[in-house]
Tab-separated table of C-alpha atoms in Angstrom:
chain	number	residue	atom	x	y	z
H	1	MET	CA	71.397	43.800	28.141
H	2	ASN	CA	68.683	44.004	30.279
H	3	THR	CA	66.866	45.527	27.990
H	4	LEU	CA	66.846	43.189	25.878
H	5	PHE	CA	66.033	40.528	27.727
H	6	VAL	CA	62.518	41.952	28.383
H	7	ASN	CA	61.722	41.854	24.346
H	8	ARG	CA	62.780	38.235	24.268
H	9	HIS	CA	60.896	37.618	26.848
H	10	LYS	CA	57.751	39.777	25.891
H	11	LEU	CA	58.216	37.822	22.484
H	12	CYS	CA	58.129	34.008	23.924
H	13	GLY	CA	54.914	35.900	25.557
H	14	VAL	CA	52.927	37.141	22.925
H	15	VAL	CA	53.889	34.080	21.121
H	16	THR	CA	52.994	31.827	23.396
H	17	THR	CA	48.959	33.572	24.160
H	18	MET	CA	49.112	32.740	19.845
H	19	GLU	CA	50.105	29.378	19.748
H	20	GLU	CA	46.898	29.335	23.033
H	21	GLY	CA	45.003	30.668	20.639
H	22	GLN	CA	45.261	29.007	17.855
H	23	SER	CA	44.607	25.675	20.294
H	24	LYS	CA	41.254	26.307	20.912
H	25	GLY	CA	40.486	27.374	17.589
H	26	SER	CA	41.065	24.290	16.873
H	27	ILE	CA	38.682	23.219	19.704
H	28	ILE	CA	36.415	25.203	19.164
H	29	ASN	CA	36.516	23.950	15.149
H	30	GLY	CA	36.611	20.221	16.290
H	31	MET	CA	33.380	20.734	18.485
H	32	GLU	CA	31.186	22.861	15.646
H	33	GLY	CA	32.824	19.943	12.987
H	34	VAL	CA	30.975	17.614	16.234
H	35	GLU	CA	27.735	19.185	15.828
H	36	SER	CA	27.765	19.503	12.502
H	37	LYS	CA	28.029	16.217	12.046
H	38	GLY	CA	26.019	15.188	14.452
H	39	SER	CA	23.469	17.869	12.473
H	40	ARG	CA	23.087	15.818	9.659
H	41	GLU	CA	22.998	12.583	10.859
H	42	ILE	CA	19.874	13.874	12.851
H	43	MET	CA	19.260	15.496	9.387
H	44	VAL	CA	19.230	11.924	6.859
H	45	ALA	CA	16.710	10.138	10.059
H	46	LYS	CA	14.474	11.878	10.032
H	47	PRO	CA	13.666	10.709	5.920
H	48	ALA	CA	14.663	7.131	7.460
H	49	SER	CA	11.194	7.625	10.153
H	50	SER	CA	9.157	8.880	7.967
H	51	THR	CA	9.606	6.461	5.578
H	52	GLY	CA	8.890	3.273	8.007
H	53	ALA	CA	5.804	5.606	9.121
H	54	CYS	CA	4.670	5.545	5.936
H	55	ASP	CA	5.332	1.919	5.600
H	56	LEU	CA	3.382	1.392	8.389
H	57	VAL	CA	0.626	3.598	7.370
H	58	LEU	CA	-0.268	2.412	4.345
H	59	ARG	CA	0.501	-1.349	4.854
H	60	VAL	CA	-2.763	-0.856	7.587
H	61	LEU	CA	-4.561	0.783	5.354
H	62	ALA	CA	-4.093	-2.663	2.722
H	63	LEU	CA	-5.167	-4.776	5.283
H	64	LEU	CA	-8.745	-2.469	5.486
H	65	LEU	CA	-8.872	-2.339	1.491
H	66	THR	CA	-8.825	-5.711	1.260
H	67	LEU	CA	-10.095	-6.974	3.887
H	68	VAL	CA	-13.427	-4.926	3.139
H	69	ALA	CA	-13.430	-6.357	-0.345
H	70	THR	CA	-13.745	-9.278	0.732
H	71	ILE	CA	-16.532	-8.732	2.968
H	72	VAL	CA	-18.425	-7.046	0.893
H	73	LEU	CA	-18.359	-9.798	-2.012
H	74	GLY	CA	-18.603	-12.620	0.191
H	75	VAL	CA	-21.835	-11.768	1.480
H	76	ASP	CA	-23.263	-10.921	-1.286
H	77	LYS	CA	-26.430	-12.683	-2.404
H	78	GLN	CA	-29.879	-11.633	-3.580
H	79	THR	CA	-33.029	-13.725	-4.665
H	80	LYS	CA	-35.561	-12.451	-6.370
H	81	VAL	CA	-39.201	-13.502	-8.256
H	82	VAL	CA	-38.040	-14.246	-11.863
H	83	SER	CA	-41.002	-14.746	-14.171
H	84	VAL	CA	-40.196	-17.368	-16.945
H	85	GLN	CA	-42.168	-17.605	-19.753
H	86	ILE	CA	-42.289	-21.806	-21.146
H	87	VAL	CA	-44.811	-21.852	-23.743
H	88	ASP	CA	-46.819	-18.633	-25.321
H	89	THR	CA	-50.352	-19.780	-24.309
H	90	LEU	CA	-49.634	-20.444	-21.470
H	91	PRO	CA	-49.100	-17.925	-18.262
H	92	PRO	CA	-45.557	-17.906	-17.051
H	93	PHE	CA	-44.126	-18.811	-14.067
H	94	HIS	CA	-43.036	-16.785	-11.193
H	95	VAL	CA	-39.741	-19.074	-9.883
H	96	PRO	CA	-37.508	-17.341	-7.133
H	97	VAL	CA	-33.905	-16.886	-8.602
H	98	THR	CA	-30.874	-16.660	-6.125
H	99	ALA	CA	-27.481	-14.738	-6.618
H	100	GLU	CA	-24.883	-15.209	-5.080
H	101	TRP	CA	-21.069	-14.916	-5.668
H	102	HIS	CA	-20.137	-18.127	-5.287
H	103	TYR	CA	-21.850	-19.822	-8.346
H	104	LEU	CA	-19.072	-17.423	-10.345
H	105	SER	CA	-15.535	-18.713	-10.558
H	106	ALA	CA	-13.999	-15.217	-11.479
H	107	PHE	CA	-16.308	-14.533	-7.665
H	108	VAL	CA	-14.028	-17.147	-6.635
H	109	TYR	CA	-11.226	-15.858	-7.768
H	110	PHE	CA	-11.531	-12.740	-6.635
H	111	VAL	CA	-12.707	-13.075	-2.374
H	112	VAL	CA	-9.466	-15.872	-2.628
H	113	ALA	CA	-6.810	-12.956	-3.981
H	114	ASN	CA	-7.836	-10.586	-1.621
H	115	ALA	CA	-8.048	-13.162	1.212
H	116	ILE	CA	-4.623	-13.606	0.799
H	117	ALA	CA	-3.697	-9.963	0.305
H	118	CYS	CA	-5.095	-8.722	3.782
H	119	ALA	CA	-3.827	-11.979	5.421
H	120	TYR	CA	-0.324	-11.147	3.808
H	121	ALA	CA	-0.262	-7.592	4.907
H	122	ALA	CA	-1.629	-8.631	8.921
H	123	ILE	CA	2.045	-11.326	8.115
H	124	SER	CA	3.823	-7.790	7.321
H	125	LEU	CA	2.655	-5.518	9.920
H	126	LEU	CA	3.769	-8.355	12.781
H	127	LEU	CA	7.454	-8.496	10.735
H	128	SER	CA	7.279	-4.990	10.301
H	129	LYS	CA	9.946	-5.053	13.346
H	130	VAL	CA	12.124	-7.568	12.157
H	131	LYS	CA	15.405	-6.735	10.023
H	132	GLY	CA	17.341	-7.824	7.210
H	133	LEU	CA	13.495	-9.204	4.913
H	134	GLY	CA	13.187	-5.927	2.520
H	135	THR	CA	14.236	-7.669	-0.388
H	136	LEU	CA	11.100	-10.392	1.066
H	137	THR	CA	8.480	-8.256	1.408
H	138	SER	CA	9.328	-6.440	-1.971
H	139	ILE	CA	8.945	-9.209	-4.213
H	140	VAL	CA	5.951	-10.563	-1.598
H	141	ASP	CA	4.212	-6.688	-2.500
H	142	THR	CA	4.749	-7.243	-6.042
H	143	LEU	CA	3.372	-9.862	-6.441
H	144	MET	CA	0.149	-9.115	-3.639
H	145	VAL	CA	-0.222	-6.389	-7.070
H	146	ALA	CA	-0.450	-8.368	-9.715
H	147	LEU	CA	-2.636	-10.813	-8.053
H	148	LEU	CA	-4.681	-8.052	-7.246
H	149	PHE	CA	-5.086	-6.394	-10.804
H	150	SER	CA	-5.769	-9.833	-12.184
H	151	CYS	CA	-8.416	-11.019	-10.075
H	152	ASN	CA	-10.124	-7.157	-10.549
H	153	GLY	CA	-9.694	-7.395	-13.798
H	154	ALA	CA	-11.512	-10.506	-14.098
H	155	THR	CA	-14.270	-9.626	-11.869
H	156	THR	CA	-14.281	-6.499	-13.560
H	157	ALA	CA	-15.128	-7.690	-17.415
H	158	ILE	CA	-17.872	-10.283	-15.403
H	159	GLY	CA	-19.137	-7.073	-14.286
H	160	VAL	CA	-19.421	-5.673	-17.526
H	161	ILE	CA	-20.951	-7.992	-18.489
H	162	GLY	CA	-23.762	-7.952	-15.757
H	163	TYR	CA	-24.501	-3.904	-16.790
H	164	GLN	CA	-24.757	-4.781	-20.095
H	165	GLY	CA	-25.121	-8.705	-21.448
H	166	ASN	CA	-23.667	-9.984	-24.728
H	167	SER	CA	-25.490	-10.049	-27.819
H	168	HIS	CA	-23.608	-11.515	-29.893
H	169	LEU	CA	-23.044	-14.171	-26.888
H	170	GLN	CA	-27.538	-13.487	-26.739
H	171	TRP	CA	-26.411	-13.618	-22.554
H	172	ASN	CA	-28.603	-10.877	-21.581
H	173	LYS	CA	-28.197	-8.496	-18.639
H	174	VAL	CA	-29.125	-9.954	-15.070
H	175	CYS	CA	-28.395	-6.494	-13.506
H	176	ASN	CA	-31.246	-4.648	-14.039
H	177	VAL	CA	-33.000	-7.509	-12.543
H	178	PHE	CA	-30.294	-8.242	-9.503
H	179	GLY	CA	-29.069	-4.868	-8.796
H	180	LYS	CA	-28.282	-5.043	-5.129
H	181	PHE	CA	-26.169	-7.636	-6.206
H	182	CYS	CA	-24.663	-5.742	-8.437
H	183	ASN	CA	-24.126	-2.688	-6.533
H	184	GLN	CA	-21.946	-4.476	-4.081
H	185	VAL	CA	-20.281	-6.222	-6.983
H	186	ALA	CA	-18.267	-3.215	-8.198
H	187	VAL	CA	-18.219	-2.211	-4.348
H	188	SER	CA	-15.744	-4.705	-3.831
H	189	ILE	CA	-14.353	-3.984	-7.065
H	190	VAL	CA	-13.222	-0.309	-6.358
H	191	LEU	CA	-12.128	-1.404	-2.772
H	192	SER	CA	-9.625	-3.827	-3.927
H	193	LEU	CA	-9.164	-1.698	-6.801
H	194	LEU	CA	-7.626	1.005	-4.147
H	195	GLY	CA	-5.994	-2.074	-2.483
H	196	SER	CA	-3.815	-3.166	-5.031
H	197	ILE	CA	-2.800	0.641	-5.213
H	198	VAL	CA	-2.030	0.786	-2.284
H	199	PHE	CA	0.973	-2.191	-2.416
H	200	LEU	CA	1.867	-0.732	-5.710
H	201	LEU	CA	2.603	2.897	-3.083
H	202	LEU	CA	4.750	0.270	-1.163
H	203	VAL	CA	6.371	-1.246	-3.455
H	204	VAL	CA	8.145	2.342	-5.543
H	205	LEU	CA	7.922	3.813	-2.001
H	206	LYS	CA	10.781	0.705	-1.119
H	207	LEU	CA	12.479	1.162	-4.958
H	208	HIS	CA	12.972	5.743	-3.726
H	209	ARG	CA	14.208	4.240	-1.120
H	210	ARG	CA	17.253	2.091	-1.997
H	211	THR	CA	18.160	4.284	-4.629
């Protein structure tokens, strides 16, 4: 009897030890599960923060590019003395001629469009931490892409005529005379084109973030 009682006591002790081991194992597994979930949450949070930083950098870049493009064309002015032949028998007249950006409506459209894009980039930077404006900023970013591409196309068309002229319409090229003026126009077009590409990257970034 004593031997049976001792065996039962040992058996209960073994069962109790096994149950304690299982409970400890479940606790450890639960803690590992919590740690794995936390690590997953950290891994998910990192791309979101990097995407936000990329969005901020692109908006600053768009602001600078459109601002410089507006200034470069907005201050573009050149005066040259041009010889004008009225009558073949008379000597030519030397007339000072000035080329300014506001003489052409395409250049005015360019300056206004880039100024609007620059102002929007500054406003979007100020409102970058405000939640709930993602859809609105995506729509306006798309509008800025369309606006900048349209003004770049119009200004480029005028620039090509200025460099090459149009023999069908008897329009002579003028960039051989106003070289500095045309070079500044070309630089502003390149800057604005880069700004439009940056806004396009912002739209693609928003679409990628949603997917």
